[in-house]
mmCIF file of C-alpha atoms in Angstrom:
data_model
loop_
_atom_site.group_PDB
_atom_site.id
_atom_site.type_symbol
_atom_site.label_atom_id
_atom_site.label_comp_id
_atom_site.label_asym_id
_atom_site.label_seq_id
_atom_site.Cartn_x
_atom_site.Cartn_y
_atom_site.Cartn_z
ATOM 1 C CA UNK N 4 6.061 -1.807 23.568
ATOM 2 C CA UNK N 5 6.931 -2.361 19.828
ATOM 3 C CA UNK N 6 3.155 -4.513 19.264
ATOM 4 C CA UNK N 7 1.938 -1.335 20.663
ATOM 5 C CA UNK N 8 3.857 0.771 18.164
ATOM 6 C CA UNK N 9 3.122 -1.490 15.441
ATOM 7 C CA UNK N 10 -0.676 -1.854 16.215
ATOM 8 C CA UNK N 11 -0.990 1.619 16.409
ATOM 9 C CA UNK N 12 1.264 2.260 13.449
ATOM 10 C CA UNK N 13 -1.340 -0.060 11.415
ATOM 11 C CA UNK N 14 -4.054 1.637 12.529
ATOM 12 C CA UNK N 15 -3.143 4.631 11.245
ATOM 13 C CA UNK N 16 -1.902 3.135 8.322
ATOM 14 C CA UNK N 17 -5.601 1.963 7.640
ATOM 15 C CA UNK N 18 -6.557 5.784 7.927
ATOM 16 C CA UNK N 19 -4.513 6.740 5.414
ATOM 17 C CA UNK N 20 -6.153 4.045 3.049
ATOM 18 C CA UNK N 21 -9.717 4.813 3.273
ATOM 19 C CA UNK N 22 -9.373 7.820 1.610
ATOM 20 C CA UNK N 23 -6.968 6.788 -1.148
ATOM 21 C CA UNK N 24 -9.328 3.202 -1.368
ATOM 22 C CA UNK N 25 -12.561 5.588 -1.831
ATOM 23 C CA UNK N 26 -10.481 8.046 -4.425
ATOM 24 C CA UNK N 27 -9.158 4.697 -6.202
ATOM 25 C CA UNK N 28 -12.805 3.221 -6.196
ATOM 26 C CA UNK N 29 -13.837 6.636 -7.766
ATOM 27 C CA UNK N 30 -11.298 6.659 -10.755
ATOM 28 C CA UNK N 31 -11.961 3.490 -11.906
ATOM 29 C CA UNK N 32 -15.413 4.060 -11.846
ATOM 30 C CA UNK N 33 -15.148 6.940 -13.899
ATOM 31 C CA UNK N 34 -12.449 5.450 -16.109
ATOM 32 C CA UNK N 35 -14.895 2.627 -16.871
ATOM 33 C CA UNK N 36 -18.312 4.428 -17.374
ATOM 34 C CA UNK N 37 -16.830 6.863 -19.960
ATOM 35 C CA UNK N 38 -15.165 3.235 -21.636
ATOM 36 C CA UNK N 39 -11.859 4.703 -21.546
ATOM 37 C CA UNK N 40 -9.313 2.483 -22.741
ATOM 38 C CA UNK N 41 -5.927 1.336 -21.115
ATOM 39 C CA UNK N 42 -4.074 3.720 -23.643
ATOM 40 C CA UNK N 43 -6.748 6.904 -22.724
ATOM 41 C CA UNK N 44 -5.860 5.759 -19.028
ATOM 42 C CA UNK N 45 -1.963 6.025 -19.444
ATOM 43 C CA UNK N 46 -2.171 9.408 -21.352
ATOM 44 C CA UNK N 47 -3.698 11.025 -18.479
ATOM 45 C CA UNK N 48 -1.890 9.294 -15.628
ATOM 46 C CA UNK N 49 1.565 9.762 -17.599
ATOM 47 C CA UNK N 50 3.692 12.450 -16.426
ATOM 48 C CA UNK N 51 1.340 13.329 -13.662
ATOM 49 C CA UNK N 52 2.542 14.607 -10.476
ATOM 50 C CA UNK N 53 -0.468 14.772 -8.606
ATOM 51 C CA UNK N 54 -1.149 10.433 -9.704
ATOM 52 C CA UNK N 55 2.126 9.527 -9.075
ATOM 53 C CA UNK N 56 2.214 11.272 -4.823
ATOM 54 C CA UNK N 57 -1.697 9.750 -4.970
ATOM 55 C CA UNK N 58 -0.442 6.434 -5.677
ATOM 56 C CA UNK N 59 2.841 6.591 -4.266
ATOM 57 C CA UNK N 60 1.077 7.618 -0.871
ATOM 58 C CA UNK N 61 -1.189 4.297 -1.303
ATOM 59 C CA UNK N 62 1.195 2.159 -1.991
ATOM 60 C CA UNK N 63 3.385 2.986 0.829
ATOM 61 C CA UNK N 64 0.728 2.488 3.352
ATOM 62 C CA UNK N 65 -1.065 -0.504 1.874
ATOM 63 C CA UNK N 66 2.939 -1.909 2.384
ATOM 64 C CA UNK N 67 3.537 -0.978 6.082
ATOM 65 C CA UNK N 68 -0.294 -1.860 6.766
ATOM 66 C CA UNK N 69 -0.006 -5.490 4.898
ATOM 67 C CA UNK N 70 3.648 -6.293 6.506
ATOM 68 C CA UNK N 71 2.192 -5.224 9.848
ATOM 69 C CA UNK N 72 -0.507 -7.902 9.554
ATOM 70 C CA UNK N 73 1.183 -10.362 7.757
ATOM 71 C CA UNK N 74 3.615 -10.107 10.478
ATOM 72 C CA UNK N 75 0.735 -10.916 13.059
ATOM 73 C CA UNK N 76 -0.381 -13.521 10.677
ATOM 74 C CA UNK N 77 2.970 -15.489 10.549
ATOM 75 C CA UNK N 78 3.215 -15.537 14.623
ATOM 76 C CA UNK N 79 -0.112 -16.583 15.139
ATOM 77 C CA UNK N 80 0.026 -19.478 12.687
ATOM 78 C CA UNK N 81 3.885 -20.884 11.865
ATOM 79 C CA UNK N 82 4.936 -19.278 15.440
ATOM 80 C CA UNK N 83 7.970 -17.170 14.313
ATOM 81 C CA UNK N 84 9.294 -15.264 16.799
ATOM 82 C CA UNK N 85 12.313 -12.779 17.398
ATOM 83 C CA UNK N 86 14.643 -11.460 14.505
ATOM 84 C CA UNK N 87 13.018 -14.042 12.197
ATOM 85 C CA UNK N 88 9.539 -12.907 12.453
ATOM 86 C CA UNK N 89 11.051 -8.771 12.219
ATOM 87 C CA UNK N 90 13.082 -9.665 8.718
ATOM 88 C CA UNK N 91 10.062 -11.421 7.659
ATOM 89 C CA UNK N 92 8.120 -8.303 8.217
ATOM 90 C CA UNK N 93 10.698 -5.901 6.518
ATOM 91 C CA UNK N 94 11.142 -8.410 3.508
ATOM 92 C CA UNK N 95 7.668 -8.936 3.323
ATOM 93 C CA UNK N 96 6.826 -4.199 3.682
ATOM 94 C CA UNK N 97 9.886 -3.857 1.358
ATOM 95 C CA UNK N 98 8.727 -6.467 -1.620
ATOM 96 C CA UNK N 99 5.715 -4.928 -1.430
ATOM 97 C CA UNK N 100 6.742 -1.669 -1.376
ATOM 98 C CA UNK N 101 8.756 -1.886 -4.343
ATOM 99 C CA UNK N 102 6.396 -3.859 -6.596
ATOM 100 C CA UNK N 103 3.882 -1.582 -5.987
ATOM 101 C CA UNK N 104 6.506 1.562 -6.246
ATOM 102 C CA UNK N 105 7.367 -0.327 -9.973
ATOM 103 C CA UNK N 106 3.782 0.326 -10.855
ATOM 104 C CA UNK N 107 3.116 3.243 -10.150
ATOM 105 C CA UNK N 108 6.285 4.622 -11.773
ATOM 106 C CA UNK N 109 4.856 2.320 -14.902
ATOM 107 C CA UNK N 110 2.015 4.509 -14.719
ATOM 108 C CA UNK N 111 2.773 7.893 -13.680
ATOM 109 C CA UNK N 112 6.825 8.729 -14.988
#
């Protein structure tokens, strides 16, 4: 029942992405055809509300989608199992949760 949850949980994960991953692709391209530079990028991203929930919301499910898989990845191959392969998944979600968190409050706050 939980690689149910968990495949399902990445699934929808990967919904929530494609948006963000198109509205990502979309600001860069923008932010590079008008040559703006990494100081013109952080004045408008800097104190920005609507960046930091954008971003924020990304992050969070690129984490929970990457531990997910990684978590697949690391039974599959090394043939973890049990409470080692679930605090592999949470250390793995929760590093990259909060690297990717410590960006986007680099960015945004």
């Amino acid at each position: 029942m939980v690689g149910l949850r968990l495949y399902m949980l990445q699934r929808l994960s990967a919904m929530v992405m494609i948006p963000l991953t198109l509205g990502h692709i979309a600001v860069m391209i923008y932010a590079i055809q008008d040559g703006l530079s990494a100081a013109e990028i952080l004045g408008r991203t800097k104190g920005s509300v609507i960046w930091f929930l954008f971003y924020g919301l990304f992050v969070l499910a690129v984490s929970l989608h990457a531990s997910i898989g990684l978590r697949v990845i690391v039974h599959e191959t090394l043939g973890l199992k049990g409470r080692e392969l679930e605090l592999f998944m949470w250390g793995a979600g929760l590093l990259l949760l909060a690297t990717g968190l410590r960006a986007v409050f680099a960015v945004t706050l």
